[in-house]
Amino acid sequence: MKRLKVLSLLMVVLVVILTACGENSGTDNAGTANANNAGTANANNTAADAGNAASTASTAETTSADGAGDAGTATKLSGKVVIYSPNNADINNPIVKEFQERTGVQVELIAGGTGELLKRVEAEKDNPLGDVMFGGDIASLRAYGDYLEPYETKEKTNLNPGYLDTGSLYTPFTLLPMVIMYNKDLVSETDAPKSWNDLLNEKWKGKIAFADPGKSSSSFTQLATMLTAYGKDDEKGWDFVKKFVANLDGKLLSGSGLVYEGVASKEFAVGITLEEAALRYVEGGAPVGIVYPSEGTVVTPDGMAVIKGAKNQANAQAFIDFASGIDVQNLLQDEFLRRSVRNDVAPKSGLPEIGSIKTVDYDYDWVTANKTAIGERFTRVVTGQE
């Protein structure tokens, strides 16, 4: 995110110059966010004197709007924003840090699984403690739509319209194709599974990494994709899932991170995961390969949403504008190998075009309406009740 780094450097230089000229006697530290997946991570600001605050505000007013390119000038904000996020810390930390530095808003980051965090939002409906849901599959966000506040981001015209919600319940964050990942030290390219159906082969029994869909929103999307590919309305999909579960041989992982970690470490030969997770290992030199299932996969956006009744609503909206802005979207694609939702961000070279990836006819309305029923039935299958 070269542009973000340059802007941050300019801010530091300006403060140093003003201090040297005697215009300010204090210092300003926007703080950093340290996302801890096991619990809460707080990003704290140190206090600044009035003269230094004026200098910082002046800098912010000449800086591009909340990371959204050259759309306008930023308005200096204050106070805090509480963000609930299932994203990995390496993605959250630089985004949160830059948001704080540009706006002066203190961020409190609460990390956890998508389902866990949305249940928390529901439980807190009478006294919301969070302001933003940052990440998570859109089917899950829609299923908890009663506890979210529609917001039309200022970046809407720059986003791919095919992934926007008609009611602005959520704002898309990135695009996430679901893939099969395999370890090249254990599996040759020729023998690697090319389809969902190949995962039913006896040779993969007990060697497939797959997360519990009740704990991982990406895993739930993968489950719904398999159901769709083989027949979500005529039991053929569930016939496939039953055979797939049998081939897991009792190994159901507690989180999506364990999938790509397990394949990369040779604990599992193959796994079902997000494209960006597998690509990070490829870029890092790990011996892993990627397959886009021949029956079709799904390219789904994860989303961001304002929590209904948010105590810091303006800051929540500003954060969504910032995260969907061109600076952040370029960072996500260049550094974290996530596909941007913006129309003005060039695709990363070496990756197949989104349009070239075969997809299933994924019905978001059906998935949202049947999310609970799908999860409950999967549990019955896993526990041998079906």
PDB file of N, CA, C and O in Angstrom, residues 180-188 191-193 199 203-210 251 258-272 287-291:
ATOM      1  N   ILE A 180      -9.881 -25.940  -3.896  1.00  0.00           N
ATOM      2  CA  ILE A 180      -9.249 -27.110  -3.287  1.00  0.00           C
ATOM      3  C   ILE A 180      -7.747 -26.854  -3.274  1.00  0.00           C
ATOM      4  O   ILE A 180      -7.162 -26.450  -4.286  1.00  0.00           O
ATOM      5  N   MET A 181      -7.140 -27.056  -2.149  1.00  0.00           N
ATOM      6  CA  MET A 181      -5.702 -26.849  -1.966  1.00  0.00           C
ATOM      7  C   MET A 181      -5.055 -28.222  -1.713  1.00  0.00           C
ATOM      8  O   MET A 181      -5.630 -29.065  -1.030  1.00  0.00           O
ATOM      9  N   TYR A 182      -3.864 -28.458  -2.266  1.00  0.00           N
ATOM     10  CA  TYR A 182      -3.194 -29.740  -2.026  1.00  0.00           C
ATOM     11  C   TYR A 182      -1.709 -29.530  -1.800  1.00  0.00           C
ATOM     12  O   TYR A 182      -1.127 -28.535  -2.251  1.00  0.00           O
ATOM     13  N   ASN A 183      -1.085 -30.465  -1.103  1.00  0.00           N
ATOM     14  CA  ASN A 183       0.341 -30.387  -0.812  1.00  0.00           C
ATOM     15  C   ASN A 183       1.112 -31.161  -1.884  1.00  0.00           C
ATOM     16  O   ASN A 183       0.909 -32.363  -2.048  1.00  0.00           O
ATOM     17  N   LYS A 184       1.976 -30.469  -2.599  1.00  0.00           N
ATOM     18  CA  LYS A 184       2.688 -31.073  -3.726  1.00  0.00           C
ATOM     19  C   LYS A 184       3.712 -32.116  -3.303  1.00  0.00           C
ATOM     20  O   LYS A 184       4.134 -32.940  -4.127  1.00  0.00           O
ATOM     21  N   ASP A 185       4.133 -32.089  -2.037  1.00  0.00           N
ATOM     22  CA  ASP A 185       5.060 -33.116  -1.557  1.00  0.00           C
ATOM     23  C   ASP A 185       4.340 -34.436  -1.301  1.00  0.00           C
ATOM     24  O   ASP A 185       4.971 -35.497  -1.228  1.00  0.00           O
ATOM     25  N   LEU A 186       3.024 -34.357  -1.149  1.00  0.00           N
ATOM     26  CA  LEU A 186       2.222 -35.550  -0.882  1.00  0.00           C
ATOM     27  C   LEU A 186       1.389 -35.981  -2.083  1.00  0.00           C
ATOM     28  O   LEU A 186       1.027 -37.159  -2.198  1.00  0.00           O
ATOM     29  N   VAL A 187       1.081 -35.022  -2.946  1.00  0.00           N
ATOM     30  CA  VAL A 187       0.177 -35.282  -4.066  1.00  0.00           C
ATOM     31  C   VAL A 187       0.764 -34.680  -5.340  1.00  0.00           C
ATOM     32  O   VAL A 187       1.133 -33.500  -5.359  1.00  0.00           O
ATOM     33  N   SER A 188       0.849 -35.473  -6.388  1.00  0.00           N
ATOM     34  CA  SER A 188       1.325 -34.935  -7.659  1.00  0.00           C
ATOM     35  C   SER A 188       0.220 -34.133  -8.322  1.00  0.00           C
ATOM     36  O   SER A 188      -0.965 -34.295  -8.005  1.00  0.00           O
ATOM     37  N   ASP A 191      -2.339 -36.416  -9.850  1.00  0.00           N
ATOM     38  CA  ASP A 191      -3.231 -37.115  -8.923  1.00  0.00           C
ATOM     39  C   ASP A 191      -4.102 -36.184  -8.103  1.00  0.00           C
ATOM     40  O   ASP A 191      -5.035 -36.649  -7.428  1.00  0.00           O
ATOM     41  N   ALA A 192      -3.826 -34.896  -8.133  1.00  0.00           N
ATOM     42  CA  ALA A 192      -4.594 -33.950  -7.326  1.00  0.00           C
ATOM     43  C   ALA A 192      -6.067 -33.973  -7.733  1.00  0.00           C
ATOM     44  O   ALA A 192      -6.389 -34.132  -8.917  1.00  0.00           O
ATOM     45  N   PRO A 193      -6.980 -33.836  -6.756  1.00  0.00           N
ATOM     46  CA  PRO A 193      -8.408 -33.815  -7.092  1.00  0.00           C
ATOM     47  C   PRO A 193      -8.727 -32.631  -7.997  1.00  0.00           C
ATOM     48  O   PRO A 193      -8.272 -31.519  -7.755  1.00  0.00           O
ATOM     49  N   LEU A 199     -13.063 -35.754  -4.359  1.00  0.00           N
ATOM     50  CA  LEU A 199     -12.794 -35.823  -2.917  1.00  0.00           C
ATOM     51  C   LEU A 199     -13.460 -37.031  -2.261  1.00  0.00           C
ATOM     52  O   LEU A 199     -13.174 -37.353  -1.102  1.00  0.00           O
ATOM     53  N   LYS A 203      -8.912 -42.908  -1.593  1.00  0.00           N
ATOM     54  CA  LYS A 203      -7.516 -42.575  -1.278  1.00  0.00           C
ATOM     55  C   LYS A 203      -7.377 -41.314  -0.438  1.00  0.00           C
ATOM     56  O   LYS A 203      -6.321 -41.074   0.151  1.00  0.00           O
ATOM     57  N   TRP A 204      -8.440 -40.500  -0.391  1.00  0.00           N
ATOM     58  CA  TRP A 204      -8.376 -39.280   0.406  1.00  0.00           C
ATOM     59  C   TRP A 204      -8.992 -39.452   1.791  1.00  0.00           C
ATOM     60  O   TRP A 204      -9.053 -38.492   2.560  1.00  0.00           O
ATOM     61  N   LYS A 205      -9.412 -40.655   2.129  1.00  0.00           N
ATOM     62  CA  LYS A 205     -10.085 -40.856   3.422  1.00  0.00           C
ATOM     63  C   LYS A 205      -9.173 -40.468   4.581  1.00  0.00           C
ATOM     64  O   LYS A 205      -8.054 -40.963   4.716  1.00  0.00           O
ATOM     65  N   GLY A 206      -9.663 -39.551   5.420  1.00  0.00           N
ATOM     66  CA  GLY A 206      -8.892 -39.081   6.562  1.00  0.00           C
ATOM     67  C   GLY A 206      -7.785 -38.108   6.212  1.00  0.00           C
ATOM     68  O   GLY A 206      -7.027 -37.681   7.087  1.00  0.00           O
ATOM     69  N   LYS A 207      -7.688 -37.726   4.927  1.00  0.00           N
ATOM     70  CA  LYS A 207      -6.603 -36.846   4.484  1.00  0.00           C
ATOM     71  C   LYS A 207      -7.118 -35.497   3.993  1.00  0.00           C
ATOM     72  O   LYS A 207      -6.370 -34.729   3.388  1.00  0.00           O
ATOM     73  N   ILE A 208      -8.402 -35.217   4.255  1.00  0.00           N
ATOM     74  CA  ILE A 208      -9.026 -33.978   3.782  1.00  0.00           C
ATOM     75  C   ILE A 208      -9.184 -33.007   4.945  1.00  0.00           C
ATOM     76  O   ILE A 208      -9.781 -33.342   5.973  1.00  0.00           O
ATOM     77  N   ALA A 209      -8.666 -31.814   4.796  1.00  0.00           N
ATOM     78  CA  ALA A 209      -8.838 -30.770   5.819  1.00  0.00           C
ATOM     79  C   ALA A 209     -10.105 -29.971   5.505  1.00  0.00           C
ATOM     80  O   ALA A 209     -10.220 -29.383   4.428  1.00  0.00           O
ATOM     81  N   PHE A 210     -11.032 -29.963   6.455  1.00  0.00           N
ATOM     82  CA  PHE A 210     -12.299 -29.242   6.276  1.00  0.00           C
ATOM     83  C   PHE A 210     -12.749 -28.740   7.638  1.00  0.00           C
ATOM     84  O   PHE A 210     -12.735 -29.473   8.627  1.00  0.00           O
ATOM     85  N   LYS A 251     -12.565 -36.351  11.024  1.00  0.00           N
ATOM     86  CA  LYS A 251     -11.670 -35.211  11.208  1.00  0.00           C
ATOM     87  C   LYS A 251     -12.357 -33.935  10.721  1.00  0.00           C
ATOM     88  O   LYS A 251     -12.344 -33.623   9.526  1.00  0.00           O
ATOM     89  N   LEU A 258      -7.000 -23.720  10.368  1.00  0.00           N
ATOM     90  CA  LEU A 258      -6.387 -25.034  10.518  1.00  0.00           C
ATOM     91  C   LEU A 258      -6.370 -25.807   9.210  1.00  0.00           C
ATOM     92  O   LEU A 258      -5.601 -26.756   9.059  1.00  0.00           O
ATOM     93  N   VAL A 259      -7.216 -25.390   8.261  1.00  0.00           N
ATOM     94  CA  VAL A 259      -7.265 -26.076   6.969  1.00  0.00           C
ATOM     95  C   VAL A 259      -5.987 -25.815   6.189  1.00  0.00           C
ATOM     96  O   VAL A 259      -5.240 -26.742   5.842  1.00  0.00           O
ATOM     97  N   TYR A 260      -5.709 -24.548   5.867  1.00  0.00           N
ATOM     98  CA  TYR A 260      -4.522 -24.269   5.063  1.00  0.00           C
ATOM     99  C   TYR A 260      -3.228 -24.540   5.824  1.00  0.00           C
ATOM    100  O   TYR A 260      -2.229 -24.956   5.237  1.00  0.00           O
ATOM    101  N   GLU A 261      -3.260 -24.362   7.138  1.00  0.00           N
ATOM    102  CA  GLU A 261      -2.080 -24.689   7.932  1.00  0.00           C
ATOM    103  C   GLU A 261      -1.818 -26.191   7.898  1.00  0.00           C
ATOM    104  O   GLU A 261      -0.672 -26.638   7.792  1.00  0.00           O
ATOM    105  N   GLY A 262      -2.907 -26.973   7.976  1.00  0.00           N
ATOM    106  CA  GLY A 262      -2.775 -28.425   7.978  1.00  0.00           C
ATOM    107  C   GLY A 262      -2.264 -28.969   6.660  1.00  0.00           C
ATOM    108  O   GLY A 262      -1.457 -29.904   6.639  1.00  0.00           O
ATOM    109  N   VAL A 263      -2.705 -28.397   5.553  1.00  0.00           N
ATOM    110  CA  VAL A 263      -2.224 -28.845   4.244  1.00  0.00           C
ATOM    111  C   VAL A 263      -0.767 -28.430   4.045  1.00  0.00           C
ATOM    112  O   VAL A 263       0.064 -29.235   3.600  1.00  0.00           O
ATOM    113  N   ALA A 264      -0.436 -27.206   4.381  1.00  0.00           N
ATOM    114  CA  ALA A 264       0.936 -26.724   4.199  1.00  0.00           C
ATOM    115  C   ALA A 264       1.932 -27.504   5.054  1.00  0.00           C
ATOM    116  O   ALA A 264       3.080 -27.722   4.642  1.00  0.00           O
ATOM    117  N   SER A 265       1.501 -27.946   6.236  1.00  0.00           N
ATOM    118  CA  SER A 265       2.396 -28.667   7.149  1.00  0.00           C
ATOM    119  C   SER A 265       2.410 -30.178   6.910  1.00  0.00           C
ATOM    120  O   SER A 265       3.048 -30.921   7.651  1.00  0.00           O
ATOM    121  N   LYS A 266       1.670 -30.648   5.900  1.00  0.00           N
ATOM    122  CA  LYS A 266       1.595 -32.055   5.509  1.00  0.00           C
ATOM    123  C   LYS A 266       0.774 -32.907   6.478  1.00  0.00           C
ATOM    124  O   LYS A 266       0.805 -34.138   6.414  1.00  0.00           O
ATOM    125  N   GLU A 267       0.021 -32.247   7.358  1.00  0.00           N
ATOM    126  CA  GLU A 267      -0.875 -33.013   8.220  1.00  0.00           C
ATOM    127  C   GLU A 267      -2.023 -33.583   7.393  1.00  0.00           C
ATOM    128  O   GLU A 267      -2.538 -34.676   7.685  1.00  0.00           O
ATOM    129  N   PHE A 268      -2.425 -32.837   6.361  1.00  0.00           N
ATOM    130  CA  PHE A 268      -3.447 -33.283   5.425  1.00  0.00           C
ATOM    131  C   PHE A 268      -2.906 -33.164   4.000  1.00  0.00           C
ATOM    132  O   PHE A 268      -2.120 -32.267   3.700  1.00  0.00           O
ATOM    133  N   ALA A 269      -3.370 -34.057   3.140  1.00  0.00           N
ATOM    134  CA  ALA A 269      -2.939 -34.015   1.742  1.00  0.00           C
ATOM    135  C   ALA A 269      -3.674 -32.938   0.966  1.00  0.00           C
ATOM    136  O   ALA A 269      -3.085 -32.259   0.113  1.00  0.00           O
ATOM    137  N   VAL A 270      -4.965 -32.784   1.236  1.00  0.00           N
ATOM    138  CA  VAL A 270      -5.792 -31.804   0.525  1.00  0.00           C
ATOM    139  C   VAL A 270      -6.690 -31.081   1.516  1.00  0.00           C
ATOM    140  O   VAL A 270      -6.901 -31.540   2.645  1.00  0.00           O
ATOM    141  N   GLY A 271      -7.244 -29.957   1.083  1.00  0.00           N
ATOM    142  CA  GLY A 271      -8.157 -29.209   1.944  1.00  0.00           C
ATOM    143  C   GLY A 271      -9.022 -28.297   1.112  1.00  0.00           C
ATOM    144  O   GLY A 271      -8.709 -27.997  -0.051  1.00  0.00           O
ATOM    145  N   ILE A 272     -10.117 -27.845   1.699  1.00  0.00           N
ATOM    146  CA  ILE A 272     -11.014 -26.904   1.041  1.00  0.00           C
ATOM    147  C   ILE A 272     -10.884 -25.572   1.757  1.00  0.00           C
ATOM    148  O   ILE A 272     -11.086 -25.485   2.970  1.00  0.00           O
ATOM    149  N   PRO A 287       5.098 -25.707  -0.842  1.00  0.00           N
ATOM    150  CA  PRO A 287       4.782 -26.640  -1.937  1.00  0.00           C
ATOM    151  C   PRO A 287       3.288 -26.968  -1.985  1.00  0.00           C
ATOM    152  O   PRO A 287       2.876 -28.099  -1.694  1.00  0.00           O
ATOM    153  N   VAL A 288       2.496 -26.005  -2.347  1.00  0.00           N
ATOM    154  CA  VAL A 288       1.054 -26.242  -2.406  1.00  0.00           C
ATOM    155  C   VAL A 288       0.509 -25.849  -3.778  1.00  0.00           C
ATOM    156  O   VAL A 288       1.052 -24.968  -4.449  1.00  0.00           O
ATOM    157  N   GLY A 289      -0.551 -26.520  -4.180  1.00  0.00           N
ATOM    158  CA  GLY A 289      -1.206 -26.222  -5.442  1.00  0.00           C
ATOM    159  C   GLY A 289      -2.661 -25.885  -5.225  1.00  0.00           C
ATOM    160  O   GLY A 289      -3.230 -26.158  -4.155  1.00  0.00           O
ATOM    161  N   ILE A 290      -3.284 -25.285  -6.241  1.00  0.00           N
ATOM    162  CA  ILE A 290      -4.668 -24.821  -6.146  1.00  0.00           C
ATOM    163  C   ILE A 290      -5.481 -25.390  -7.301  1.00  0.00           C
ATOM    164  O   ILE A 290      -5.019 -25.411  -8.444  1.00  0.00           O
ATOM    165  N   VAL A 291      -6.701 -25.829  -6.982  1.00  0.00           N
ATOM    166  CA  VAL A 291      -7.621 -26.351  -7.993  1.00  0.00           C
ATOM    167  C   VAL A 291      -8.955 -25.631  -7.859  1.00  0.00           C
ATOM    168  O   VAL A 291      -9.475 -25.477  -6.741  1.00  0.00           O
TER     169      VAL A 291
END
